[in-house]
């Protein structure tokens, strides 16, 4: 959802949004290697919980940046999200495979991959629904600018990422005001969606750490 926000919330072009994703991508690339170094001093449960906590913090920072419209804060949050995601990508599969017998490794790998992709789809659907609801709520409260006579259609176009349709028929200053409203509405919806994601990631961090520590104690016993 980050590229959508960079274009529809901050008004960047598709090319600019692609370049702006580089800090996130580089962090995702580097931190699996850092995770391997951390394994010497931190347990798998600690790395996974730490990764989820980084994602939660990064989501919160990015949500704040989106809400206040700060490019620098958004970029900082994206780096933190990528760092946490990199830790998770490097450790998740290994943690799963370590708790099943070798003869069931293929089954475990399949279940792991299916679960992760299902989670991505469910998460995207849930957060997209929150974003759409909040965008419509913002437009209902603040309107779509001077000369815009169909706020509901305006909100639907923003949710779909179709800014040209949202400002269709508007000219001059009316068009500029409508574009500003569109960016503010999308940024507001995105900020709320990321805040929910942050809370969910923090809860997941606590749950994962607690369950894995409990399992380790049972194995020791």
mmCIF file of N, CA and C in Angstrom, residues 1 5 59-69 127 130-131 134-135 184-198:
data_model
loop_
_atom_site.group_PDB
_atom_site.id
_atom_site.type_symbol
_atom_site.label_atom_id
_atom_site.label_comp_id
_atom_site.label_asym_id
_atom_site.label_seq_id
_atom_site.Cartn_x
_atom_site.Cartn_y
_atom_site.Cartn_z
ATOM 1 N N UNK A 1 0.810 -1.214 0.000
ATOM 2 C CA UNK A 1 0.000 0.000 0.000
ATOM 3 C C UNK A 1 0.844 1.265 0.000
ATOM 4 N N UNK A 5 0.047 5.181 -1.486
ATOM 5 C CA UNK A 5 0.042 6.399 -0.680
ATOM 6 C C UNK A 5 0.982 7.452 -1.248
ATOM 7 N N UNK A 59 5.199 1.337 11.356
ATOM 8 C CA UNK A 59 3.839 1.675 10.935
ATOM 9 C C UNK A 59 3.337 2.920 11.653
ATOM 10 N N UNK A 60 3.644 3.003 12.953
ATOM 11 C CA UNK A 60 3.213 4.167 13.721
ATOM 12 C C UNK A 60 3.874 5.446 13.242
ATOM 13 N N UNK A 61 5.182 5.374 12.970
ATOM 14 C CA UNK A 61 5.902 6.554 12.475
ATOM 15 C C UNK A 61 5.367 6.982 11.112
ATOM 16 N N UNK A 62 5.173 6.012 10.227
ATOM 17 C CA UNK A 62 4.666 6.330 8.887
ATOM 18 C C UNK A 62 3.257 6.892 8.949
ATOM 19 N N UNK A 63 2.436 6.349 9.851
ATOM 20 C CA UNK A 63 1.081 6.880 10.029
ATOM 21 C C UNK A 63 1.127 8.337 10.485
ATOM 22 N N UNK A 64 2.025 8.631 11.400
ATOM 23 C CA UNK A 64 2.190 10.010 11.861
ATOM 24 C C UNK A 64 2.617 10.911 10.701
ATOM 25 N N UNK A 65 3.610 10.451 9.931
ATOM 26 C CA UNK A 65 4.065 11.233 8.788
ATOM 27 C C UNK A 65 2.977 11.473 7.766
ATOM 28 N N UNK A 66 2.154 10.440 7.527
ATOM 29 C CA UNK A 66 1.047 10.590 6.578
ATOM 30 C C UNK A 66 0.018 11.591 7.092
ATOM 31 N N UNK A 67 -0.239 11.552 8.386
ATOM 32 C CA UNK A 67 -1.258 12.438 8.967
ATOM 33 C C UNK A 67 -0.837 13.906 8.906
ATOM 34 N N UNK A 68 0.455 14.167 9.177
ATOM 35 C CA UNK A 68 0.933 15.558 9.173
ATOM 36 C C UNK A 68 1.473 15.975 7.815
ATOM 37 N N UNK A 69 1.560 15.014 6.888
ATOM 38 C CA UNK A 69 2.040 15.331 5.542
ATOM 39 C C UNK A 69 3.526 15.585 5.465
ATOM 40 N N UNK A 127 -7.042 -3.677 5.520
ATOM 41 C CA UNK A 127 -6.531 -2.314 5.571
ATOM 42 C C UNK A 127 -7.103 -1.457 4.444
ATOM 43 N N UNK A 130 -10.461 -0.324 5.609
ATOM 44 C CA UNK A 130 -10.346 0.775 6.577
ATOM 45 C C UNK A 130 -10.013 2.075 5.858
ATOM 46 N N UNK A 131 -9.062 2.005 4.926
ATOM 47 C CA UNK A 131 -8.668 3.196 4.173
ATOM 48 C C UNK A 131 -9.856 3.793 3.429
ATOM 49 N N UNK A 134 -12.343 5.462 5.842
ATOM 50 C CA UNK A 134 -11.851 6.720 6.391
ATOM 51 C C UNK A 134 -11.786 7.829 5.334
ATOM 52 N N UNK A 135 -11.464 7.474 4.087
ATOM 53 C CA UNK A 135 -11.458 8.471 3.016
ATOM 54 C C UNK A 135 -12.868 9.033 2.823
ATOM 55 N N UNK A 184 -5.329 15.041 0.981
ATOM 56 C CA UNK A 184 -5.586 15.032 2.427
ATOM 57 C C UNK A 184 -6.470 13.850 2.824
ATOM 58 N N UNK A 185 -7.493 13.584 2.028
ATOM 59 C CA UNK A 185 -8.411 12.493 2.336
ATOM 60 C C UNK A 185 -7.696 11.147 2.292
ATOM 61 N N UNK A 186 -6.898 10.921 1.235
ATOM 62 C CA UNK A 186 -6.190 9.648 1.123
ATOM 63 C C UNK A 186 -5.155 9.500 2.235
ATOM 64 N N UNK A 187 -4.453 10.582 2.560
ATOM 65 C CA UNK A 187 -3.450 10.529 3.628
ATOM 66 C C UNK A 187 -4.092 10.209 4.971
ATOM 67 N N UNK A 188 -5.253 10.784 5.222
ATOM 68 C CA UNK A 188 -5.962 10.512 6.470
ATOM 69 C C UNK A 188 -6.363 9.038 6.554
ATOM 70 N N UNK A 189 -6.947 8.526 5.479
ATOM 71 C CA UNK A 189 -7.343 7.123 5.465
ATOM 72 C C UNK A 189 -6.158 6.185 5.614
ATOM 73 N N UNK A 190 -5.060 6.515 4.949
ATOM 74 C CA UNK A 190 -3.860 5.691 5.031
ATOM 75 C C UNK A 190 -3.281 5.718 6.440
ATOM 76 N N UNK A 191 -3.292 6.871 7.083
ATOM 77 C CA UNK A 191 -2.760 6.992 8.445
ATOM 78 C C UNK A 191 -3.550 6.120 9.413
ATOM 79 N N UNK A 192 -4.870 6.133 9.299
ATOM 80 C CA UNK A 192 -5.698 5.309 10.192
ATOM 81 C C UNK A 192 -5.444 3.829 9.933
ATOM 82 N N UNK A 193 -5.352 3.443 8.649
ATOM 83 C CA UNK A 193 -5.098 2.045 8.308
ATOM 84 C C UNK A 193 -3.757 1.582 8.872
ATOM 85 N N UNK A 194 -2.723 2.422 8.768
ATOM 86 C CA UNK A 194 -1.407 2.048 9.292
ATOM 87 C C UNK A 194 -1.401 1.998 10.809
ATOM 88 N N UNK A 195 -2.193 2.846 11.446
ATOM 89 C CA UNK A 195 -2.282 2.807 12.904
ATOM 90 C C UNK A 195 -2.873 1.475 13.367
ATOM 91 N N UNK A 196 -3.902 1.010 12.660
ATOM 92 C CA UNK A 196 -4.489 -0.295 12.969
ATOM 93 C C UNK A 196 -3.452 -1.395 12.758
ATOM 94 N N UNK A 197 -2.698 -1.316 11.652
ATOM 95 C CA UNK A 197 -1.650 -2.293 11.377
ATOM 96 C C UNK A 197 -0.582 -2.278 12.466
ATOM 97 N N UNK A 198 -0.271 -1.092 12.974
ATOM 98 C CA UNK A 198 0.720 -0.967 14.034
ATOM 99 C C UNK A 198 0.261 -1.678 15.305
#
